[in-house]
Short mmCIF file of C-alpha atoms in Angstrom, two decimals:
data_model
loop_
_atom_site.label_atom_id
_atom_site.label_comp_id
_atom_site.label_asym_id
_atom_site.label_seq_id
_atom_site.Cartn_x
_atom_site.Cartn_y
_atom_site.Cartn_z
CA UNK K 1 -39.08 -20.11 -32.09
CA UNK K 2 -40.53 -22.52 -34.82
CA UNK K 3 -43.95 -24.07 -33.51
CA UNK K 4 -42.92 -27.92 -33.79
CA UNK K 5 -45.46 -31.09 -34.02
CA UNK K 6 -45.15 -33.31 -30.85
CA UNK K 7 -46.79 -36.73 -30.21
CA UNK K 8 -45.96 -37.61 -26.28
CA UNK K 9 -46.27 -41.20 -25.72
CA UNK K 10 -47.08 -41.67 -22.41
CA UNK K 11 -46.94 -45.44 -20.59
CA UNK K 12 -50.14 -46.50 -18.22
CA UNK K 13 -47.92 -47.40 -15.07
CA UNK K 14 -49.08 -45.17 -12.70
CA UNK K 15 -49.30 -41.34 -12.93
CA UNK K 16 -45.84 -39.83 -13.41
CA UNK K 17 -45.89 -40.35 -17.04
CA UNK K 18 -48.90 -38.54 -17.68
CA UNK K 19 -47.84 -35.81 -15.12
CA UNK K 20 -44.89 -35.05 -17.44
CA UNK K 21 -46.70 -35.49 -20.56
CA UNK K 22 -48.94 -31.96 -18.59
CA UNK K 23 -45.49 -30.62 -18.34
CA UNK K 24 -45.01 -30.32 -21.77
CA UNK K 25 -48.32 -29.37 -22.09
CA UNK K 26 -47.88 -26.71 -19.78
CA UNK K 27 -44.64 -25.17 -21.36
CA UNK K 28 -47.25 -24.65 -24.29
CA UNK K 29 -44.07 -24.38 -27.18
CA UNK K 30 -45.73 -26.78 -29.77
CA UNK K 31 -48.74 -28.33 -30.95
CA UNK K 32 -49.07 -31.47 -28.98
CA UNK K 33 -50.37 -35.00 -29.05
CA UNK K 34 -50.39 -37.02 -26.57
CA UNK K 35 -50.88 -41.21 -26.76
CA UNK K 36 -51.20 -43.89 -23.65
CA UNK K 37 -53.89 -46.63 -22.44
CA UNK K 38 -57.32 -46.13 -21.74
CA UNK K 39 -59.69 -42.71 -21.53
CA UNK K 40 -58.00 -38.92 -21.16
CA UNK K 41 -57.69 -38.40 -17.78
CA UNK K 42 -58.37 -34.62 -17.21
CA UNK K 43 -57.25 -34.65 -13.32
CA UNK K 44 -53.77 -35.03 -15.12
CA UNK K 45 -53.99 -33.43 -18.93
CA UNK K 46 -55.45 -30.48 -19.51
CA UNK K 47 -55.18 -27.85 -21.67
CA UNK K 48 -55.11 -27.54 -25.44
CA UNK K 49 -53.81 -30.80 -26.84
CA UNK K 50 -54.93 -33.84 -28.70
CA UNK K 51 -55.48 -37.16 -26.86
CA UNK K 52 -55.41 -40.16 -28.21
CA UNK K 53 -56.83 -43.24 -26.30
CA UNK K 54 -55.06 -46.48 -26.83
CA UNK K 55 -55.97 -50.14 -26.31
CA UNK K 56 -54.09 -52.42 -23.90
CA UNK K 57 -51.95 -54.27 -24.78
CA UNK K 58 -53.06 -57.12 -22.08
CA UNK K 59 -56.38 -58.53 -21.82
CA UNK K 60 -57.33 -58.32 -18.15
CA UNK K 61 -57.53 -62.11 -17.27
CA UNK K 62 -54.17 -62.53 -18.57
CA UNK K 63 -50.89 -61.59 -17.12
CA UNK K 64 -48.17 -59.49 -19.31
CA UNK K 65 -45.75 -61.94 -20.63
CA UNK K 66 -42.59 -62.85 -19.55
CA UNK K 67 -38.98 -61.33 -21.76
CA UNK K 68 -35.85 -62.99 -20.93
CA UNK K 69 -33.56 -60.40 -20.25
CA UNK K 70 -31.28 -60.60 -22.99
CA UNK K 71 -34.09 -59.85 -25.40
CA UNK K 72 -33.62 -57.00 -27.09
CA UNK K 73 -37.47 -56.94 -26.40
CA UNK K 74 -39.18 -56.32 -22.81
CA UNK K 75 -42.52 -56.86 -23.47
CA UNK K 76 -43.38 -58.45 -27.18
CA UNK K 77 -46.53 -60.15 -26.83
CA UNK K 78 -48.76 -61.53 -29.91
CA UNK K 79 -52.12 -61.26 -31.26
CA UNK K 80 -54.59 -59.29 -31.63
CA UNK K 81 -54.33 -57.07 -28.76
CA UNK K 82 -51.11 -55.88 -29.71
CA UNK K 83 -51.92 -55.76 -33.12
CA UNK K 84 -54.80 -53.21 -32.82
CA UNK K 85 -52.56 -51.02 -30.35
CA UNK K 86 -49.44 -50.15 -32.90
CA UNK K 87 -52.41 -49.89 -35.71
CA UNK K 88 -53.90 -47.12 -33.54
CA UNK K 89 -50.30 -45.44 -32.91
CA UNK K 90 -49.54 -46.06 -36.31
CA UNK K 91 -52.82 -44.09 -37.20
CA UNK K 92 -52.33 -41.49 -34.76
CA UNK K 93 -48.82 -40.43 -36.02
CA UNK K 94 -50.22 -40.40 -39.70
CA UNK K 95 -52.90 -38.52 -38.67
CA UNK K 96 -51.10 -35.95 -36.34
CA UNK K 97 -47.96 -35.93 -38.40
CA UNK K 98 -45.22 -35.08 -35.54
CA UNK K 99 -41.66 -33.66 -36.42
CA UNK K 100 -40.68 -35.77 -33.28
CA UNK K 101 -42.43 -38.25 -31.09
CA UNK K 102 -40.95 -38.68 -27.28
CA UNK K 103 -41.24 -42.01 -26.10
CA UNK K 104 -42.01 -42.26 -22.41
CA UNK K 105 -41.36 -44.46 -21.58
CA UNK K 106 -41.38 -47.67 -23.95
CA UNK K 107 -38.74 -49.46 -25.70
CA UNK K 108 -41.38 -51.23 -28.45
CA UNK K 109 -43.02 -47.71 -28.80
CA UNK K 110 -39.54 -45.88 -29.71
CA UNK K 111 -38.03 -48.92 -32.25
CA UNK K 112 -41.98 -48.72 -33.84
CA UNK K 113 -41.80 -44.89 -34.17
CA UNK K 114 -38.24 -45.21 -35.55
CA UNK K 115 -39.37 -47.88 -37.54
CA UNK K 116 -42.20 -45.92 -38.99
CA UNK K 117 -39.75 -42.64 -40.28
CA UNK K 118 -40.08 -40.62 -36.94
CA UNK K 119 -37.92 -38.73 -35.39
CA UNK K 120 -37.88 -40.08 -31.71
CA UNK K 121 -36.87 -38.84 -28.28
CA UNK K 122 -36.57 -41.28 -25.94
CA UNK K 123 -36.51 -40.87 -21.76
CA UNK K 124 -33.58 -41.47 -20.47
CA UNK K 125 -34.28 -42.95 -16.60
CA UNK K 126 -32.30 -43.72 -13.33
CA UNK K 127 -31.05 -47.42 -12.91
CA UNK K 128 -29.33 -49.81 -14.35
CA UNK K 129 -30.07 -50.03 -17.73
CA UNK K 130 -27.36 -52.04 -19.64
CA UNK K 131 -29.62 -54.37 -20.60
CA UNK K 132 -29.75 -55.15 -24.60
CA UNK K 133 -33.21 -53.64 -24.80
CA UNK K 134 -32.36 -50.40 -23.25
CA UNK K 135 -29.06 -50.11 -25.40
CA UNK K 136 -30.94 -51.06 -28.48
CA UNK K 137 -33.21 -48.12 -27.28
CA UNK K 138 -30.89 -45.51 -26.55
CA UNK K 139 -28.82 -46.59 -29.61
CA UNK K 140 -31.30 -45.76 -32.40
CA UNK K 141 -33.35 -42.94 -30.52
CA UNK K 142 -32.09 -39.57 -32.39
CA UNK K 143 -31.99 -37.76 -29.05
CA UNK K 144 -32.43 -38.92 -25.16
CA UNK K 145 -33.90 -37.17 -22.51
CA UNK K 146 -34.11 -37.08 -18.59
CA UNK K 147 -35.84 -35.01 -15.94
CA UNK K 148 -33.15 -34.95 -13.44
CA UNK K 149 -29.68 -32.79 -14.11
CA UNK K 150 -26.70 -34.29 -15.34
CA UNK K 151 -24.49 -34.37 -12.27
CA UNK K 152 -27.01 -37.45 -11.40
CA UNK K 153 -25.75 -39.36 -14.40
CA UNK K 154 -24.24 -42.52 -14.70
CA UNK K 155 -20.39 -41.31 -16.22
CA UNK K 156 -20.85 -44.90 -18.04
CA UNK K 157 -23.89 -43.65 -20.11
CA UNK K 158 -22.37 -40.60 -20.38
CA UNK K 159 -19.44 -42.14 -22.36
CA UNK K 160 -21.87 -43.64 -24.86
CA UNK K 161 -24.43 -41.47 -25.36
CA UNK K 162 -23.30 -38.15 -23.65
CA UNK K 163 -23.46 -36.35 -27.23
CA UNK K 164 -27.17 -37.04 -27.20
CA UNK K 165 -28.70 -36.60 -23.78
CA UNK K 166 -30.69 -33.56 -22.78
CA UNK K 167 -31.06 -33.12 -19.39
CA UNK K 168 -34.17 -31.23 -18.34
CA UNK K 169 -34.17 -31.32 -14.93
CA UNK K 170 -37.45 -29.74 -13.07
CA UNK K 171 -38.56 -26.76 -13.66
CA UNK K 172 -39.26 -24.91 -10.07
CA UNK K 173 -43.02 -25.66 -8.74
CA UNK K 174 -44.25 -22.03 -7.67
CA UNK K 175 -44.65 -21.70 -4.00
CA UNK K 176 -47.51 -23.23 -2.33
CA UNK K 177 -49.37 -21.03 0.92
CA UNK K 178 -48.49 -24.26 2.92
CA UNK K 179 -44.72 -23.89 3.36
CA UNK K 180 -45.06 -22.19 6.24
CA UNK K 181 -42.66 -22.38 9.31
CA UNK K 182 -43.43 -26.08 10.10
CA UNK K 183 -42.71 -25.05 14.20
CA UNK K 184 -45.42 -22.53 13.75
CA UNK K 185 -47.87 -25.22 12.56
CA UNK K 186 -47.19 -27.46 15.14
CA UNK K 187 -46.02 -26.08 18.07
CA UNK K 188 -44.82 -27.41 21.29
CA UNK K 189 -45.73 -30.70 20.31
CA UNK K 190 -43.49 -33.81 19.24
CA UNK K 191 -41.10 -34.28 16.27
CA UNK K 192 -43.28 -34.94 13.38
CA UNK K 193 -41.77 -37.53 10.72
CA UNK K 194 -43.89 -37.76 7.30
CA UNK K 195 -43.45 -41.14 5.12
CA UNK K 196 -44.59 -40.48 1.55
CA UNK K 197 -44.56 -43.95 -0.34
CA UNK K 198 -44.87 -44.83 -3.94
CA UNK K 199 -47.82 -46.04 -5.96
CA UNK K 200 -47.93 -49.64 -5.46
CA UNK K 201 -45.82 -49.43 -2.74
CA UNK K 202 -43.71 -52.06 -1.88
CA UNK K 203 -43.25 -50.77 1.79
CA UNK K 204 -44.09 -53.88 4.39
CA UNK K 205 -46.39 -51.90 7.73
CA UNK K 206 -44.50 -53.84 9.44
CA UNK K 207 -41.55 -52.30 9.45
CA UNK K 208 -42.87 -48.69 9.38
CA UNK K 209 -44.84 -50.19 12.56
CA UNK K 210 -41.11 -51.46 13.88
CA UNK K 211 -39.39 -48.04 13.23
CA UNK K 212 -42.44 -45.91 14.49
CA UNK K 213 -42.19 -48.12 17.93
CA UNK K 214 -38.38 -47.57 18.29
CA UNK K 215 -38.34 -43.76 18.10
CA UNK K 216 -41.58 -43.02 20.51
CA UNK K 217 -40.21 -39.33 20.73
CA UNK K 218 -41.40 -39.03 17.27
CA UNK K 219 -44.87 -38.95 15.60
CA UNK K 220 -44.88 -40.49 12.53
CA UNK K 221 -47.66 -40.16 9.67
CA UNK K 222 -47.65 -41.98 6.33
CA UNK K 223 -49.30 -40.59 3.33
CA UNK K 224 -49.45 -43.06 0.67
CA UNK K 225 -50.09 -47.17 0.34
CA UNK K 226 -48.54 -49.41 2.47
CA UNK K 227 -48.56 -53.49 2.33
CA UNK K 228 -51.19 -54.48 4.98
CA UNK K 229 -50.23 -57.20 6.96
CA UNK K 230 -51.68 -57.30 10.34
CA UNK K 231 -49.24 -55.59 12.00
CA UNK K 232 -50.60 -53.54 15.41
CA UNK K 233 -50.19 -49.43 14.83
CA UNK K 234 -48.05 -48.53 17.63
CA UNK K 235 -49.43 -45.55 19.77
CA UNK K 236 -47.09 -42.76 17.53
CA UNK K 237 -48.06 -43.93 14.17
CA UNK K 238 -51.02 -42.74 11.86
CA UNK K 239 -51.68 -43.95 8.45
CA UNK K 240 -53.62 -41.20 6.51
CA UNK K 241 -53.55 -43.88 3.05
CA UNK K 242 -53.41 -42.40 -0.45
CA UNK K 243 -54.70 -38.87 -0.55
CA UNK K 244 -55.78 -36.41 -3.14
CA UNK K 245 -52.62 -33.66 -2.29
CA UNK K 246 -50.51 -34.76 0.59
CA UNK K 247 -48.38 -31.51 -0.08
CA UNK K 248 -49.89 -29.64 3.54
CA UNK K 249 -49.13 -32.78 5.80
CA UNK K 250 -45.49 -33.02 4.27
CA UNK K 251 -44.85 -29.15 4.22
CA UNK K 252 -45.45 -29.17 8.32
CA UNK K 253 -43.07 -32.08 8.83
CA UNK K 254 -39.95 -31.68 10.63
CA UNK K 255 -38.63 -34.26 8.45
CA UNK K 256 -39.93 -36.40 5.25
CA UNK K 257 -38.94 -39.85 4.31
CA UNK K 258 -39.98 -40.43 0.78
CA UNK K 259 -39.43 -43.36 -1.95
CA UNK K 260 -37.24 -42.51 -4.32
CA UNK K 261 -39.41 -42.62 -7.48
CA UNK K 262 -39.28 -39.42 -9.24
CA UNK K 263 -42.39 -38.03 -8.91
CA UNK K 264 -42.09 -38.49 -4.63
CA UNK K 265 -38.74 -37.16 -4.51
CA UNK K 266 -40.15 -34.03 -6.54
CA UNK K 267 -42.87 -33.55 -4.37
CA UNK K 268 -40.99 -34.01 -1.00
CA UNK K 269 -38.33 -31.45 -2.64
CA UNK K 270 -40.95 -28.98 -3.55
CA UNK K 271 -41.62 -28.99 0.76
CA UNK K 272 -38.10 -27.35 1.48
CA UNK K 273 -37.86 -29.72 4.59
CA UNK K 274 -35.28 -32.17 5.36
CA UNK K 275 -35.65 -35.36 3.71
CA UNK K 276 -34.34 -39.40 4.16
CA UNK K 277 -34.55 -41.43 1.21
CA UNK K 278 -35.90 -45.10 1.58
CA UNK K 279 -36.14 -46.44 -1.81
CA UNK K 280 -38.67 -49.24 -2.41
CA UNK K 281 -37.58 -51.85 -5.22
CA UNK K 282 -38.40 -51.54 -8.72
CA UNK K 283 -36.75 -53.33 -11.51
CA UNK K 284 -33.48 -51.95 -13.06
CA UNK K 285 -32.86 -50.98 -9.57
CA UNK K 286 -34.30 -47.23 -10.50
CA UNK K 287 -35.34 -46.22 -6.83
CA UNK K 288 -31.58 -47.44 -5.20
CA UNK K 289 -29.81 -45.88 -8.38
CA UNK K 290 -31.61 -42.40 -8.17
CA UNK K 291 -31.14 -42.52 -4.02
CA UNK K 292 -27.56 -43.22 -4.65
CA UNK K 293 -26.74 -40.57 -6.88
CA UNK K 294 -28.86 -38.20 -5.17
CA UNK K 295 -26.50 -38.93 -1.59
CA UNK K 296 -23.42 -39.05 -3.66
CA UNK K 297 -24.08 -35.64 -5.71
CA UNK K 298 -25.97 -33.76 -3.32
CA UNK K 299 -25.57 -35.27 0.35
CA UNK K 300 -29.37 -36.50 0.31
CA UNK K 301 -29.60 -38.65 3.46
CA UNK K 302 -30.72 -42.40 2.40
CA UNK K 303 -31.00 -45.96 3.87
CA UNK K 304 -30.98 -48.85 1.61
CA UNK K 305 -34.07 -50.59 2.67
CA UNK K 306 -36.84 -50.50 5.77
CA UNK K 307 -35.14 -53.73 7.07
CA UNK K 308 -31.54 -51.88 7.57
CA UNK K 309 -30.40 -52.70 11.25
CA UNK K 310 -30.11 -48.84 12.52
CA UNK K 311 -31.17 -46.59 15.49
CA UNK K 312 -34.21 -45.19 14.19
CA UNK K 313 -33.96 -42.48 16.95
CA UNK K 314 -30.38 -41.82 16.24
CA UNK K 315 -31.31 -41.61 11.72
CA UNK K 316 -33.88 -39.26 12.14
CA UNK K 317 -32.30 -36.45 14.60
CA UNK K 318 -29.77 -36.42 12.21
CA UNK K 319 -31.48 -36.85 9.17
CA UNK K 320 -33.47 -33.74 10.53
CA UNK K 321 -30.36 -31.49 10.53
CA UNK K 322 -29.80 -32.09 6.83
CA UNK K 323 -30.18 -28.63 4.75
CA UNK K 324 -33.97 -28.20 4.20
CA UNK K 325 -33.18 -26.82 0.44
CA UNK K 326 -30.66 -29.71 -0.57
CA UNK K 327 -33.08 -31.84 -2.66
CA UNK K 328 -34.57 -28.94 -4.26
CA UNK K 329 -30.91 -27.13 -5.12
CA UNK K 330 -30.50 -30.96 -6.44
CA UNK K 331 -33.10 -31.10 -8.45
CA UNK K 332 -34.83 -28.18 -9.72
CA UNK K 333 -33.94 -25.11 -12.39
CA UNK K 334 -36.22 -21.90 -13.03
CA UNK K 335 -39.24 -22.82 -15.31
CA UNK K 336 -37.64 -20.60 -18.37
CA UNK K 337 -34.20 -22.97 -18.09
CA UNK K 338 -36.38 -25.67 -18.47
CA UNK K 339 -38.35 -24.42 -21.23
CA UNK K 340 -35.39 -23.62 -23.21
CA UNK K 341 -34.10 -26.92 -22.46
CA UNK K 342 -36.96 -28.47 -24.04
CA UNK K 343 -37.00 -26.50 -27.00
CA UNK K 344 -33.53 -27.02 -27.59
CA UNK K 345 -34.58 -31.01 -26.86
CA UNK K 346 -37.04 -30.96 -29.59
CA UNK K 347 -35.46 -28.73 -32.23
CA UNK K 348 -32.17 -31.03 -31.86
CA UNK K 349 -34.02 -33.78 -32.28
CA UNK K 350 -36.50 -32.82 -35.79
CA UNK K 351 -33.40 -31.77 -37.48
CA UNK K 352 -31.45 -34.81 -36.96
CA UNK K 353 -28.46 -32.99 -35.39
CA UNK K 354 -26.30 -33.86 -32.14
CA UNK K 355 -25.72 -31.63 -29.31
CA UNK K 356 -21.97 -31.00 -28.99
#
């Protein structure tokens, strides 16, 4: 296979970025670079590859600046912030010299590399993403790409830019030593219910308090942030906060409820236990669109929000009973598949051709 020149660009927001920028890292097919804010972070990249630290593109008294959203711009500040940032990229790519630079996830970052006589892949993300900006985006990119499968696709998108969107997928964690026979790890005790939340979660402890106290027959743990506000812990309810690998406490859960950011619904698939999905709100709607398509493609069990008036009892005996594989059958291909799929991404993409 030819030995291509990558630059990953990687956005700051959170982790899952970065995670897949390790992915590619991992699959170890080309010689990589890989671009976003602030110092390498080796808990997340490692392995032989070439970082390059950006500056922000904020200064940290000021808040990002407002787009209207019929700009065909989300976030097109001035100054000399901004300025020094693209000169860095701009130096980097010279520098580095990719045969294609994948763009996740930033609409300025893919119209600059464009711009600038790269090759660019851009991520391709749940939601709704209609907006002029992402069209723009997705317009000019010379190939699109997503980490979920295609039967979780939007037919609309598919319509438009079908001929070129690769669809990764996941490629299959290996096994972890703590899947083990959840009744075996906890036995004769009380249903256990495990809430994985997003970073920056948007989850209220109130209402995990409020569904915690309405199903006593359950013990529920959280793993994760949630929004402090006061609220008493009810007698069944533990909150364990953000931890280092929550992976054991959800692999001996009778059942998970997880966001439905990607990362989180990756990590409660790679458990093999029944899962709800909650999603929290994020703009374009990306946690309710990926929930949606995951319950319409796949029968994933989902509510629409904490607040929805249900039996809490009543959702999570049956939410329990859902197939323990489902989100991973969803989800997930064998590690070569989605190698080859990412070869096939790349080499489509630095010779300027279409899949068909």
């Amino acid at each position: 296979m030819n030995r291509y020149k990558v630059s990953y660009y990687a956005h700051h927001f959170g982790t899952g970025h970065l995670r897949h920028a390790q992915k590619v890292a991992a699959s170890e097919l080309f010689d990589l670079q890989v671009t976003s804010t602030g110092p390498r972070k080796d808990t997340l990249l490692n392995g032989t590859l070439e970082y390059v630290e950006l500056s922000p593109d904020v200064g940290s008294a000021a808040p990002p600046a407002k787009v209207s959203s019929d700009s065909y711009l989300h976030f097109a500040p001035t100054g000399d912030l901004i300025q020094q940032r693209f000169a860095e990229l701009n130096r980097a790519w010279k520098e580095f010299n990719p045969d294609v630079v994948m763009v996740d996830v930033s609409v300025e970052v893919a119209l600059f590399a464009r711009l600038s006589g790269y090759p660019v892949a851009f991520r391709r993300m749940p939601g709704n993403r209609r907006d002029q900006a992402h069209q723009m985006a997705y317009s000019l990119a010379d190939a699109l790409f997503a980490y979920f499968p295609s039967d979780l696709e939007d037919p609309r998108h598919m319509e438009i830019f079908g001929h070129k969107s690769h669809y990764l997928s996941v490629a299959q964690p290996s096994e972890n030593s703590s899947s083990a026979d959840p009744t075996k790890l906890n036995p004769a005790q009380k249903s256990r219910v495990v809430v994985q939340t997003s970073l920056a979660s948007s989850i209220r402890l109130y209402h995990v308090a409020c569904a915690a106290a309405k199903s006593p027959e359950w013990d529920w743990e959280v793993v994760g942030a949630v929004e402090a506000d006061g609220t008493p812990l009810p007698a069944n309810l533990i909150l364990h906060g953000v931890l280092s690998d929550p992976i054991p406490i959800m692999h001996s859960a009778d059942l998970i409820i997880s966001s439905a950011g990607h990362n989180a619904v990756v990590a409660a698939a790679s458990c093999h236990r029944p899962v709800l999905l909650v999603p929290e709100d994020r703009p374009f709607e990306e946690q309710h669109t990926f929930a949606r398509n995951l319950n319409t493609s796949a029968n994933i069990k989902m509510l629409d929000t904490w607040e929805s008036p249900v039996n809490w009892s009543e959702v999570l005996e049956q939410a329990a009973l859902s197939v323990p594989e489902g989100l991973a059958k969803a989800l997930f291909v064998k590690p070569a598949d989605f190698t080859a799929k990412l070869h096939k991404l790349i080499h489509v993409c630095a010779l300027g051709t279409r899949v068909r």
